[in-house]
């Protein structure tokens, strides 16, 4: 059993309070970091092989080092707590059960990037997480942890999946509709309110205090050669024990499903797994002997994304599952890019028609053709996230779609 | 209110439904102080637009064109810019809503756990379709994308609360509790 790092305090009744957090050594990482040179903090995080846990898996220390050294104006830290990827719920647990771990991670990160103001963008639907996290911020102010060189503003979103995409999030934070922007410039060069900005996921920043306390080598050794640490897997769908599980990034998908989530429920026979949130390409039952690190999933033709694992047993209809996701993409496309706006709507209609029994077999090739053409042509990665499911569900389970078609 | 003070692109006052003073739409002095506090938190006060719209919705029940124009005034924005923001997000209501909002998740994990049946059950119990409000103004029904509590599917958001592991019986108890 791998070491439990991020969920170490979840069993405590008072894990969300400052007293509870301090009782388990909380803010010890910050005490140490405040005596360190900013560059040394970034170096330590680089050596730890921490990679972003929000979706893209970018090396965290490297991202921090992109902040221009000679910048005279302010630098901002923005926490992505807009958790919205279908099948993902880990950040909710952290905000509710260990909010001080995020605050401590923000304090350390702010020192590393010389930042005096941080924003935490929490999805609007997360009312309870917002209340609990805000209460923790107040405690941290009362205790003098915040307000002396670093401030935190807790910001609520208003319902839009695309605000999880970092540039959409920044537009939204600025009081605009959440339209993503073309990169470059990357947020580290020109981000919130036009200033250099680091955007990191909640869980990513919760990893920072233990890295500083226990050292980069220890953290790196928890994972694989190219990614350090443990992470929180959200497991849902047809398993006996759905929930959030912490394990090494090196755990296999098979072990996660069978050893942690209790196996497969429903018919008891596995049909398919979504390994990294709704936008990850689907894997078949014989594709689960893979490590769950960023590279392991990439090699398997999918992505680890937000590590939201959705399990489907033999009784699940793959065309229906795709229809549900296609509806999601059609609803959530921000509409800026023609391929994304038009294809998401049209593909949903097509898949819906097939599920209703009115489709034709050659519709499948048209869908695949349309899906593939738009890849890599859009402002943000939302559309690439949509075509992962479109293509993989149809290519890997084509006979199931064909069985629903008239001709 | 006649558009945004200091804004060069204020629309004419006769814009449909907007002429005349906004009699019902005004924050209390405490709320006005809160608007100023929120604006002071951001490097550019416009950052407070979403939080102030949340406040306005809590205060006035929903975001009418009149409310948009009132809020625009605090930000020196044209009402059209506020409208563009309001219409982008799902949590702002552009029509009166019921005293309670029941939002049933219909994304994949909830679907696999029977959210279709849950939604059909709520529709039958309330006698409304998705997007509608009961005649007595008690409940507005929505179906929404993943609320990220998939470990407890099927689930729904009822006002501020997440209601987890729904069954028809549990739905009945929850609906009875909404007055
Ligand atoms: C469509 C889309 C949705 C995203 N949603 C989220 C999200 O809900 N939470 C998150 O942390 N990152 C999300 N991301 C990734 C962010 O753009 C960004 O990479 C991340 O917040 C960076 O933090 P990290 O390096 O710590 O992972 C999303 C990306 C895309 C393209
Ligand atoms: S890819 Fe889609 S979601 Fe992303 S900016 Fe373009 S239209 Fe918007
Ligand atoms: S699918 Fe319903 S909460 Fe995630």
Coordinates of C-alpha atoms and ligand atoms in Angstrom, one line a residue:
Chain A
X1 CA 0.0 0.0 0.0
X2 CA 1.5 3.3 -1.0
X3 CA 2.0 6.1 1.4
X4 CA -1.0 8.4 2.1
X5 CA 0.1 12.0 1.7
X6 CA -2.8 14.1 0.5
X7 CA -5.5 12.4 2.4
X8 CA -3.5 11.9 5.6
X9 CA -5.8 14.2 7.6
X10 CA -9.2 13.2 6.2
X11 CA -10.0 10.8 9.0
X12 CA -9.9 13.5 11.6
X13 CA -13.1 15.2 12.7
X14 CA -11.3 18.6 12.9
X15 CA -9.3 18.2 9.7
X16 CA -10.8 21.3 8.2
X17 CA -9.7 23.5 11.2
X18 CA -6.4 25.3 11.8
X19 CA -6.0 23.5 15.1
X20 CA -6.6 20.1 13.5
X21 CA -4.1 20.9 10.7
X22 CA -1.5 22.2 13.1
X23 CA -1.9 19.1 15.3
X24 CA -0.5 17.0 12.5
X25 CA 2.4 19.2 11.7
X26 CA 0.6 21.6 9.4
X27 CA 2.3 24.8 8.3
X28 CA 5.7 23.2 9.0
X29 CA 6.4 23.3 5.3
X30 CA 5.7 27.0 5.3
X31 CA 8.0 27.6 8.4
X32 CA 10.8 25.9 6.5
X33 CA 10.0 27.6 3.1
X34 CA 10.0 31.1 4.5
X35 CA 13.7 30.7 5.3
X36 CA 14.5 29.4 1.8
X37 CA 15.4 31.5 -1.2
X38 CA 12.5 31.6 -3.7
X39 CA 14.6 30.0 -6.4
X40 CA 15.5 27.1 -4.0
X41 CA 11.8 26.4 -3.5
X42 CA 11.2 26.2 -7.2
X43 CA 14.3 24.0 -7.6
X44 CA 13.0 21.6 -4.9
X45 CA 9.6 21.3 -6.6
X46 CA 11.3 20.7 -10.0
X47 CA 13.4 17.9 -8.5
X48 CA 10.3 16.3 -6.9
X49 CA 8.9 15.6 -10.4
X50 CA 5.5 17.0 -9.4
X51 CA 3.3 17.3 -12.4
X52 CA 0.1 19.3 -12.6
X53 CA -2.9 17.3 -11.4
X54 CA -5.6 19.5 -13.0
X55 CA -5.5 17.9 -16.4
X56 CA -2.5 18.7 -18.6
X57 CA 0.2 17.2 -16.3
X58 CA 2.7 20.0 -16.9
X59 CA 5.8 19.9 -14.6
X60 CA 5.0 22.3 -11.8
X61 CA 8.4 23.7 -10.9
X62 CA 9.1 24.3 -14.6
X63 CA 5.9 26.3 -14.9
X64 CA 6.8 28.5 -12.0
X65 CA 10.2 29.2 -13.5
X66 CA 8.5 30.8 -16.6
X67 CA 7.6 33.9 -14.5
X68 CA 9.8 36.7 -16.0
X69 CA 12.6 37.4 -13.6
X70 CA 12.8 41.1 -14.4
X71 CA 9.1 41.8 -14.1
X72 CA 8.5 45.0 -12.1
X73 CA 4.7 44.8 -11.5
X74 CA 2.7 42.3 -9.6
X75 CA 2.6 38.5 -10.1
X76 CA -0.5 36.5 -9.3
X77 CA -1.2 33.0 -8.2
X78 CA -4.6 31.6 -9.2
X79 CA -5.9 28.3 -7.9
X80 CA -8.0 26.3 -10.2
X81 CA -10.8 25.0 -8.0
X82 CA -13.4 25.0 -10.8
X83 CA -13.5 21.2 -10.8
X84 CA -16.0 20.2 -13.5
X85 CA -14.5 17.3 -15.4
X86 CA -17.1 14.5 -15.5
X87 CA -16.1 11.8 -13.1
X88 CA -13.8 14.0 -10.9
X89 CA -14.4 15.0 -7.3
X90 CA -11.1 15.1 -5.5
X91 CA -10.7 18.9 -5.2
X92 CA -14.0 19.0 -3.4
X93 CA -12.6 16.7 -0.8
X94 CA -9.5 18.8 -0.3
X95 CA -11.4 22.1 -0.1
X96 CA -13.8 20.6 2.5
X97 CA -11.5 18.3 4.5
X98 CA -8.0 19.9 4.3
X99 CA -8.4 23.5 3.2
X100 CA -5.3 24.5 5.2
X101 CA -3.2 22.2 3.0
X102 CA -4.1 24.4 0.0
X103 CA -3.5 27.6 1.9
X104 CA -0.1 26.4 3.0
X105 CA 0.7 25.3 -0.5
X106 CA -0.3 28.8 -1.7
X107 CA 1.9 30.5 0.8
X108 CA 4.9 28.5 -0.3
X109 CA 4.2 28.9 -4.0
X110 CA 3.7 32.6 -3.6
X111 CA 7.1 32.9 -2.0
X112 CA 8.7 30.9 -4.9
X113 CA 7.2 33.1 -7.5
X114 CA 7.4 36.4 -5.5
X115 CA 3.6 36.9 -5.4
X116 CA 1.6 39.0 -2.9
X117 CA -1.9 38.2 -4.1
X118 CA -3.6 34.8 -4.8
X119 CA -7.1 34.0 -6.0
X120 CA -8.9 30.8 -5.5
X121 CA -11.5 30.3 -8.2
X122 CA -14.2 27.8 -6.8
X123 CA -17.0 26.6 -9.1
X124 CA -20.2 28.3 -8.3
X125 CA -22.1 25.1 -7.4
X126 CA -19.6 24.2 -4.7
X127 CA -21.3 26.2 -2.0
X128 CA -20.3 24.0 0.9
X129 CA -16.7 23.7 -0.2
X130 CA -16.6 27.5 -0.7
X131 CA -18.0 28.1 2.9
X132 CA -15.5 25.7 4.5
X133 CA -12.5 27.0 2.5
X134 CA -13.5 30.6 3.3
X135 CA -13.7 29.8 7.0
X136 CA -10.2 28.3 6.8
X137 CA -8.9 31.5 5.1
X138 CA -10.4 33.6 7.8
X139 CA -8.7 31.4 10.5
X140 CA -5.4 31.8 8.6
X141 CA -5.9 35.6 8.6
X142 CA -6.7 35.6 12.4
X143 CA -3.6 33.6 13.1
X144 CA -1.5 36.0 11.1
X145 CA -0.5 33.5 8.5
X146 CA -2.2 35.6 5.8
X147 CA -2.1 39.4 5.5
X148 CA 1.6 39.7 6.0
X149 CA 2.9 39.8 2.5
X150 CA 0.4 37.5 1.0
X151 CA -3.4 37.8 0.6
X152 CA -6.0 35.4 -0.6
X153 CA -9.2 36.3 -2.4
X154 CA -11.8 33.5 -2.6
X155 CA -13.8 33.9 -5.8
X156 CA -16.9 32.0 -6.9
X157 CA -17.6 31.0 -10.4
X158 CA -21.1 31.0 -11.9
X159 CA -21.6 27.7 -13.7
X160 CA -19.6 27.1 -16.9
X161 CA -17.3 24.0 -17.5
X162 CA -15.0 26.0 -19.8
X163 CA -13.9 28.2 -16.9
X164 CA -11.8 25.2 -15.8
X165 CA -9.6 25.9 -18.8
X166 CA -7.0 28.2 -17.4
X167 CA -7.4 31.1 -19.8
X168 CA -11.2 30.8 -19.7
X169 CA -10.8 30.9 -15.9
X170 CA -8.8 34.1 -16.0
X171 CA -11.3 35.8 -18.3
X172 CA -14.0 34.8 -15.8
X173 CA -11.9 36.0 -12.9
X174 CA -11.7 39.4 -14.6
X175 CA -15.4 39.7 -14.7
X176 CA -16.0 38.6 -18.3
X177 CA -17.6 35.6 -19.9
X178 CA -15.3 32.7 -19.7
X179 CA -13.8 32.7 -23.2
X180 CA -10.4 31.0 -23.5
X181 CA -7.7 32.9 -25.2
X182 CA -5.1 31.9 -27.7
X183 CA -1.7 30.8 -26.2
X184 CA 0.9 32.2 -26.4
X185 CA 1.1 34.4 -24.5
X186 CA 0.9 31.9 -21.6
X187 CA -0.5 33.0 -18.3
X188 CA 3.0 33.0 -16.8
X189 CA 3.8 35.8 -19.1
X190 CA 0.5 37.6 -19.4
X191 CA -2.3 36.2 -17.2
X192 CA -4.8 37.6 -14.7
X193 CA -5.4 41.4 -15.2
X194 CA -2.6 41.4 -17.7
X195 CA 0.1 40.3 -15.2
X196 CA 2.3 37.2 -15.0
X197 CA 0.2 34.5 -13.4
X198 CA 0.6 31.0 -12.3
X199 CA -2.5 28.8 -12.5
X200 CA -2.3 25.6 -10.6
X201 CA -4.9 23.0 -9.5
X202 CA -5.9 22.5 -5.9
X203 CA -4.4 19.1 -5.6
X204 CA -1.1 20.2 -7.2
X205 CA -0.7 22.9 -4.6
X206 CA -1.6 20.5 -1.8
X207 CA 1.4 18.5 -2.8
X208 CA 3.8 21.4 -2.2
X209 CA 3.9 21.4 1.7
X210 CA 4.9 17.7 2.0
X211 CA 7.5 18.2 -0.8
X212 CA 9.1 21.0 1.3
X213 CA 8.8 19.2 4.6
X214 CA 10.0 15.8 3.5
X215 CA 12.1 16.6 0.5
X216 CA 12.0 16.3 -3.3
X217 CA 13.8 12.9 -3.3
X218 CA 11.2 11.3 -1.0
X219 CA 8.3 12.7 -3.2
X220 CA 9.9 11.7 -6.5
X221 CA 10.5 8.1 -5.2
X222 CA 6.7 7.7 -4.5
X223 CA 6.0 7.8 -8.3
X224 CA 7.6 6.8 -11.6
X225 CA 10.7 8.0 -13.3
X226 CA 9.0 11.0 -14.9
X227 CA 6.3 11.8 -12.3
X228 CA 6.6 12.0 -8.6
X229 CA 4.2 11.5 -5.8
X230 CA 0.8 10.0 -5.1
X231 CA -2.5 11.4 -6.4
X232 CA -6.2 11.2 -5.6
X233 CA -8.2 9.1 -8.0
X234 CA -11.9 9.7 -8.2
X235 CA -13.6 6.4 -9.0
X236 CA -17.2 6.1 -9.9
X237 CA -19.6 4.2 -12.1
X238 CA -20.0 0.4 -11.8
X239 CA -17.8 -0.3 -8.8
X240 CA -18.9 -1.6 -5.4
X241 CA -17.0 1.1 -3.5
X242 CA -17.0 4.4 -5.5
X243 CA -15.0 7.1 -3.8
X244 CA -11.7 9.0 -3.8
X245 CA -8.6 6.9 -3.4
X246 CA -5.0 8.0 -2.9
X247 CA -2.3 5.9 -4.5
X248 CA 1.0 6.3 -6.2
X249 CA 1.0 7.7 -9.7
X250 CA 2.5 4.3 -10.6
X251 CA -0.5 2.2 -9.5
X252 CA -2.1 0.2 -12.4
X253 CA -5.6 0.9 -13.5
X254 CA -6.4 -2.8 -12.8
X255 CA -5.2 -2.5 -9.2
X256 CA -7.1 0.7 -8.7
X257 CA -10.3 -0.8 -9.8
X258 CA -9.9 -4.3 -8.2
X259 CA -7.9 -3.6 -5.1
X260 CA -9.2 -0.2 -4.0
X261 CA -12.7 0.2 -5.5
X262 CA -13.7 -3.3 -4.9
X263 CA -13.9 -4.7 -8.5
X264 CA -16.8 -4.4 -10.9
X265 CA -20.4 -4.2 -10.0
X266 CA -23.5 -4.6 -12.2
X267 CA -22.9 -7.7 -14.3
X268 CA -19.5 -8.1 -12.6
X269 CA -17.7 -8.2 -15.9
X270 CA -15.7 -5.2 -17.0
X271 CA -16.5 -3.7 -20.4
X272 CA -14.7 -0.4 -20.5
X273 CA -13.1 2.3 -18.4
X274 CA -12.7 6.1 -18.7
X275 CA -9.3 6.6 -17.0
X276 CA -9.0 10.4 -16.7
X277 CA -12.3 12.2 -16.6
X278 CA -14.9 12.4 -19.4
X279 CA -12.5 13.9 -21.9
X280 CA -10.1 10.9 -21.8
X281 CA -10.2 8.3 -24.6
X282 CA -12.0 5.1 -23.4
X283 CA -10.1 1.9 -22.6
X284 CA -11.3 -1.6 -23.1
X285 CA -11.3 -4.3 -20.5
X286 CA -8.0 -5.7 -21.7
X287 CA -6.3 -2.3 -21.7
X288 CA -6.1 -1.8 -17.9
X289 CA -2.7 -3.2 -17.1
X290 CA -1.1 0.2 -17.4
X291 CA 0.5 2.6 -14.8
X292 CA -1.7 5.6 -14.1
X293 CA 1.0 8.2 -14.5
X294 CA 0.9 10.9 -17.2
X295 CA 3.2 8.9 -19.6
X296 CA 1.5 5.5 -18.9
X297 CA -1.8 6.8 -20.1
X298 CA -0.3 8.7 -23.0
X299 CA 1.4 5.4 -24.2
X300 CA -2.0 3.7 -24.0
X301 CA -3.5 6.3 -26.3
X302 CA -5.5 8.1 -23.6
X303 CA -4.8 10.6 -20.9
X304 CA -4.7 10.7 -17.1
X305 CA -6.3 14.2 -17.1
X306 CA -7.9 14.8 -13.8
X307 CA -7.7 11.1 -12.8
X308 CA -11.5 10.7 -12.8
X309 CA -12.0 6.9 -13.4
X310 CA -15.5 5.9 -14.6
X311 CA -16.0 2.1 -14.7
X312 CA -18.5 0.4 -17.1
X313 CA -19.6 -3.2 -16.8
X314 CA -20.9 -5.4 -19.7
X315 CA -24.4 -4.2 -19.2
X316 CA -23.6 -0.5 -20.1
X317 CA -24.5 0.7 -23.5
X318 CA -21.4 2.5 -25.0
X319 CA -23.5 4.4 -27.5
X320 CA -25.7 5.8 -24.7
X321 CA -22.5 6.7 -22.7
X322 CA -21.2 8.6 -25.7
X323 CA -24.6 10.3 -26.2
X324 CA -24.4 11.6 -22.6
X325 CA -20.9 12.9 -23.0
X326 CA -21.7 14.4 -26.5
X327 CA -24.6 16.3 -24.9
X328 CA -22.2 17.6 -22.4
X329 CA -19.7 18.9 -25.0
X330 CA -22.5 20.4 -27.1
X331 CA -23.8 22.3 -24.0
X332 CA -20.4 23.4 -22.7
X333 CA -18.6 24.6 -25.9
X334 CA -18.1 28.3 -25.5
X335 CA -18.8 28.8 -29.2
X336 CA -15.8 30.8 -30.2
X337 CA -14.2 28.3 -32.6
X338 CA -16.3 27.1 -35.6
X339 CA -15.0 23.4 -35.5
X340 CA -15.9 23.1 -31.8
X341 CA -19.2 25.0 -31.8
X342 CA -20.5 23.3 -34.9
X343 CA -19.2 19.7 -34.5
X344 CA -20.1 19.3 -30.8
X345 CA -23.8 20.2 -31.6
X346 CA -23.9 18.2 -34.8
X347 CA -22.2 15.1 -33.3
X348 CA -24.6 15.1 -30.3
X349 CA -27.5 15.1 -32.7
X350 CA -26.0 12.2 -34.7
X351 CA -25.2 10.0 -31.8
X352 CA -28.7 10.7 -30.3
X353 CA -30.2 9.7 -33.6
X354 CA -28.3 6.5 -33.6
X355 CA -29.3 5.6 -30.0
X356 CA -32.9 6.3 -31.0
X357 CA -32.6 3.7 -33.7
X358 CA -32.7 6.1 -36.7
X359 CA -29.0 6.1 -37.6
X360 CA -27.2 4.6 -40.6
X361 CA -23.9 2.8 -40.5
X362 CA -22.2 5.3 -42.7
X363 CA -23.1 8.0 -40.2
X364 CA -20.3 6.5 -38.0
X365 CA -17.7 7.3 -40.6
X366 CA -19.0 10.8 -41.1
X367 CA -18.9 11.4 -37.4
X368 CA -15.3 10.1 -37.2
X369 CA -14.3 12.3 -40.2
X370 CA -15.9 15.4 -38.8
X371 CA -14.4 14.8 -35.3
X372 CA -10.9 14.2 -36.7
X373 CA -10.8 17.2 -39.0
X374 CA -11.2 19.7 -36.1
X375 CA -8.5 18.3 -33.9
X376 CA -5.7 20.8 -33.1
X377 CA -7.4 23.7 -34.8
X378 CA -9.1 25.4 -31.9
X379 CA -8.3 28.1 -29.4
X380 CA -8.3 25.7 -26.4
X381 CA -8.0 22.0 -25.7
X382 CA -11.8 21.6 -25.0
X383 CA -12.4 20.3 -28.5
X384 CA -9.5 17.9 -28.4
X385 CA -11.0 16.7 -25.1
X386 CA -14.3 16.1 -26.9
X387 CA -12.9 14.2 -29.9
X388 CA -11.0 11.7 -27.6
X389 CA -14.3 10.2 -26.6
X390 CA -16.0 10.6 -30.0
X391 CA -13.3 8.7 -31.8
X392 CA -12.4 6.1 -29.2
X393 CA -15.9 5.1 -28.3
X394 CA -16.9 4.6 -31.9
X395 CA -13.6 2.9 -33.0
X396 CA -13.4 0.5 -30.1
X397 CA -17.1 -0.4 -29.9
X398 CA -18.2 0.1 -33.5
X399 CA -20.3 -3.1 -33.6
X400 CA -22.4 -1.8 -30.7
X401 CA -23.1 1.4 -32.6
X402 CA -23.8 -0.6 -35.9
X403 CA -26.2 -2.9 -34.1
X404 CA -28.4 0.2 -33.4
X405 CA -28.3 1.4 -37.0
X406 CA -31.0 0.7 -39.6
X407 CA -28.7 0.1 -42.6
Chain B
X1 CA -30.7 54.4 -14.0
X2 CA -29.7 55.6 -17.5
X3 CA -26.9 53.3 -18.5
X4 CA -23.5 53.4 -17.0
X5 CA -22.1 56.6 -15.6
X6 CA -18.8 57.5 -17.3
X7 CA -19.3 54.9 -20.0
X8 CA -19.1 56.2 -23.6
X9 CA -21.3 53.4 -25.0
X10 CA -24.3 53.6 -22.8
X11 CA -27.4 52.6 -24.6
X12 CA -30.3 55.0 -25.0
X13 CA -32.7 55.0 -22.1
X14 CA -35.6 53.9 -24.2
X15 CA -34.1 50.4 -24.7
X16 CA -37.0 48.0 -24.3
X17 CA -38.3 47.8 -20.8
X18 CA -35.5 49.9 -19.4
X19 CA -36.8 53.4 -19.4
X20 CA -37.6 55.1 -16.2
X21 CA -36.1 54.8 -12.7
X22 CA -35.4 51.4 -11.3
X23 CA -37.8 51.6 -8.5
X24 CA -37.6 48.0 -7.1
X25 CA -33.9 47.5 -7.8
X26 CA -31.7 49.0 -5.1
X27 CA -29.2 47.5 -2.7
X28 CA -29.3 48.4 1.0
X29 CA -26.5 50.6 2.4
X30 CA -24.9 47.4 3.8
X31 CA -25.1 45.8 0.4
X32 CA -23.6 48.9 -1.2
X33 CA -20.7 48.7 1.2
X34 CA -20.2 45.1 0.3
X35 CA -20.1 46.0 -3.4
X36 CA -17.4 48.4 -2.7
X37 CA -15.5 45.9 -0.5
X38 CA -15.7 43.3 -3.2
X39 CA -14.5 45.7 -5.9
X40 CA -11.5 46.6 -3.7
X41 CA -10.3 43.0 -3.6
X42 CA -9.4 43.0 -7.3
X43 CA -6.6 44.8 -9.2
X44 CA -9.4 45.9 -11.5
X45 CA -12.8 46.4 -9.9
X46 CA -14.5 44.5 -12.8
X47 CA -13.2 41.3 -11.2
X48 CA -16.0 41.7 -8.7
X49 CA -18.7 41.5 -11.4
X50 CA -19.5 37.8 -10.8
X51 CA -19.6 38.1 -7.0
X52 CA -21.8 41.2 -7.3
X53 CA -24.2 39.4 -9.7
X54 CA -24.4 36.6 -7.1
X55 CA -25.3 39.2 -4.5
X56 CA -27.9 40.8 -6.8
X57 CA -29.5 37.5 -7.5
X58 CA -29.7 36.7 -3.8
X59 CA -31.2 40.2 -3.2
X60 CA -33.6 40.4 -6.1
X61 CA -34.4 36.8 -6.8
X62 CA -33.2 36.8 -10.4
X63 CA -31.2 38.9 -12.9
X64 CA -33.7 41.0 -14.9
X65 CA -32.6 43.5 -17.5
X66 CA -33.3 46.1 -14.9
X67 CA -30.9 44.4 -12.5
X68 CA -28.3 44.1 -15.2
X69 CA -28.5 47.8 -15.8
X70 CA -28.3 48.6 -12.1
X71 CA -25.2 46.4 -11.7
X72 CA -23.6 47.9 -14.8
X73 CA -23.7 51.2 -13.1
X74 CA -21.3 50.1 -10.4
X75 CA -18.8 49.0 -12.9
X76 CA -19.0 51.8 -15.5
X77 CA -20.0 49.1 -18.0
X78 CA -22.7 49.2 -20.6
X79 CA -25.7 47.0 -19.7
X80 CA -24.9 45.0 -22.8
X81 CA -21.6 43.9 -21.3
X82 CA -23.3 42.7 -18.1
X83 CA -25.9 40.9 -20.2
X84 CA -23.2 39.1 -22.1
X85 CA -21.8 37.9 -18.8
X86 CA -25.1 37.0 -17.3
X87 CA -26.2 34.9 -20.3
X88 CA -22.8 33.0 -20.4
X89 CA -23.2 31.3 -17.0
X90 CA -25.8 28.8 -15.9
X91 CA -26.2 29.9 -12.3
X92 CA -27.7 33.3 -13.1
X93 CA -31.5 33.2 -13.7
X94 CA -32.8 35.4 -16.4
X95 CA -36.4 34.7 -15.4
X96 CA -38.0 34.5 -12.0
X97 CA -37.2 31.1 -10.4
X98 CA -39.1 29.1 -7.8
X99 CA -38.4 29.4 -4.1
X100 CA -36.3 26.3 -4.5
X101 CA -34.2 25.0 -7.3
X102 CA -33.8 21.2 -7.9
X103 CA -30.9 20.5 -10.3
X104 CA -30.6 16.8 -11.2
X105 CA -27.2 15.8 -12.6
X106 CA -27.5 13.9 -15.9
X107 CA -23.8 13.4 -16.7
X108 CA -22.2 10.0 -17.2
X109 CA -21.7 8.6 -13.7
X110 CA -25.2 9.7 -12.6
X111 CA -26.6 8.3 -15.8
X112 CA -25.0 4.9 -15.1
X113 CA -26.6 5.1 -11.6
X114 CA -30.1 5.8 -12.9
X115 CA -30.4 9.6 -13.2
X116 CA -32.9 9.2 -16.0
X117 CA -35.3 7.5 -13.7
X118 CA -34.7 10.0 -10.9
X119 CA -35.4 12.9 -13.2
X120 CA -38.6 11.2 -14.5
X121 CA -39.7 10.7 -10.9
X122 CA -39.1 14.3 -10.0
X123 CA -41.0 15.5 -13.1
X124 CA -44.0 13.3 -12.2
X125 CA -44.0 14.4 -8.6
X126 CA -43.7 18.1 -9.4
X127 CA -45.8 18.0 -12.6
X128 CA -43.3 20.1 -14.5
X129 CA -40.8 19.6 -17.3
X130 CA -37.1 20.4 -17.0
X131 CA -36.6 24.2 -17.0
X132 CA -40.1 24.9 -15.6
X133 CA -41.4 26.1 -12.2
X134 CA -44.3 24.7 -10.4
X135 CA -47.5 26.8 -10.6
X136 CA -47.3 27.6 -6.9
X137 CA -43.7 29.0 -7.4
X138 CA -42.3 26.5 -5.1
X139 CA -39.7 24.6 -7.2
X140 CA -37.8 25.1 -10.4
X141 CA -36.5 21.9 -12.0
X142 CA -33.3 21.7 -14.0
X143 CA -31.1 18.9 -15.3
X144 CA -27.4 19.8 -15.2
X145 CA -23.9 18.6 -16.1
X146 CA -21.5 16.8 -13.7
X147 CA -21.7 18.4 -10.2
X148 CA -18.6 16.4 -9.3
X149 CA -20.1 14.3 -6.6
X150 CA -20.1 11.2 -8.9
X151 CA -19.1 8.9 -6.0
X152 CA -22.6 9.4 -4.7
X153 CA -24.5 9.1 -7.9
X154 CA -27.3 9.7 -8.7
X155 CA -27.3 13.1 -7.1
X156 CA -28.8 16.5 -7.4
X157 CA -28.2 20.0 -6.1
X158 CA -31.2 21.3 -4.0
X159 CA -30.6 25.0 -3.5
X160 CA -27.2 25.2 -1.7
X161 CA -27.0 21.5 -0.7
X162 CA -25.8 18.4 -2.5
X163 CA -28.3 15.6 -2.1
X164 CA -26.5 12.3 -2.6
X165 CA -27.3 8.6 -3.5
X166 CA -30.8 9.5 -4.6
X167 CA -33.7 7.0 -4.6
X168 CA -37.3 7.7 -5.5
X169 CA -38.1 7.5 -1.7
X170 CA -35.3 9.9 -0.8
X171 CA -36.5 12.3 -3.6
X172 CA -40.0 12.3 -2.1
X173 CA -38.7 13.1 1.4
X174 CA -36.6 16.0 0.0
X175 CA -39.4 17.4 -2.1
X176 CA -41.7 17.3 0.9
X177 CA -39.2 19.4 2.8
X178 CA -39.3 22.2 0.3
X179 CA -41.9 24.8 1.3
Ligands
LIG1 C1 -11.7 22.2 -21.2 C2 -10.8 22.2 -20.0 C3 -11.2 22.1 -18.8 C4 -10.4 22.1 -17.7 N1 -10.9 22.0 -16.4 C5 -10.0 22.0 -15.4 C6 -10.5 21.9 -14.0 O1 -11.7 21.8 -13.8 N2 -9.6 22.0 -13.0 C7 -8.3 22.1 -13.2 O2 -7.5 22.2 -12.3 N3 -7.8 22.2 -14.5 C8 -8.6 22.1 -15.5 N4 -8.1 22.2 -16.8 C9 -6.7 22.4 -17.0 C10 -6.2 23.8 -16.8 O3 -6.4 24.5 -18.1 C11 -4.8 24.0 -16.4 O4 -4.0 23.2 -17.2 C12 -4.6 23.6 -14.9 O5 -5.5 24.3 -14.1 C13 -3.2 23.9 -14.5 O6 -2.9 23.4 -13.2 P1 -1.9 22.2 -12.9 O7 -0.7 22.5 -13.7 O8 -1.7 22.3 -11.4 O9 -2.6 21.0 -13.3 C14 -9.0 22.2 -17.9 C15 -8.5 22.2 -19.2 C16 -9.4 22.2 -20.3 C17 -8.8 22.3 -21.7
LIG2 S1 -12.2 24.9 -28.5 FE1 -14.4 25.1 -28.0 S2 -14.4 25.7 -25.8 FE2 -12.3 26.0 -26.5 S3 -12.3 28.2 -27.1 FE3 -12.9 27.1 -29.0 S4 -15.1 27.0 -29.0 FE4 -14.5 27.6 -26.9
LIG3 S1 -22.0 12.6 -13.2 FE1 -23.4 13.4 -11.7 S2 -22.1 14.2 -10.2 FE2 -20.7 13.6 -11.7

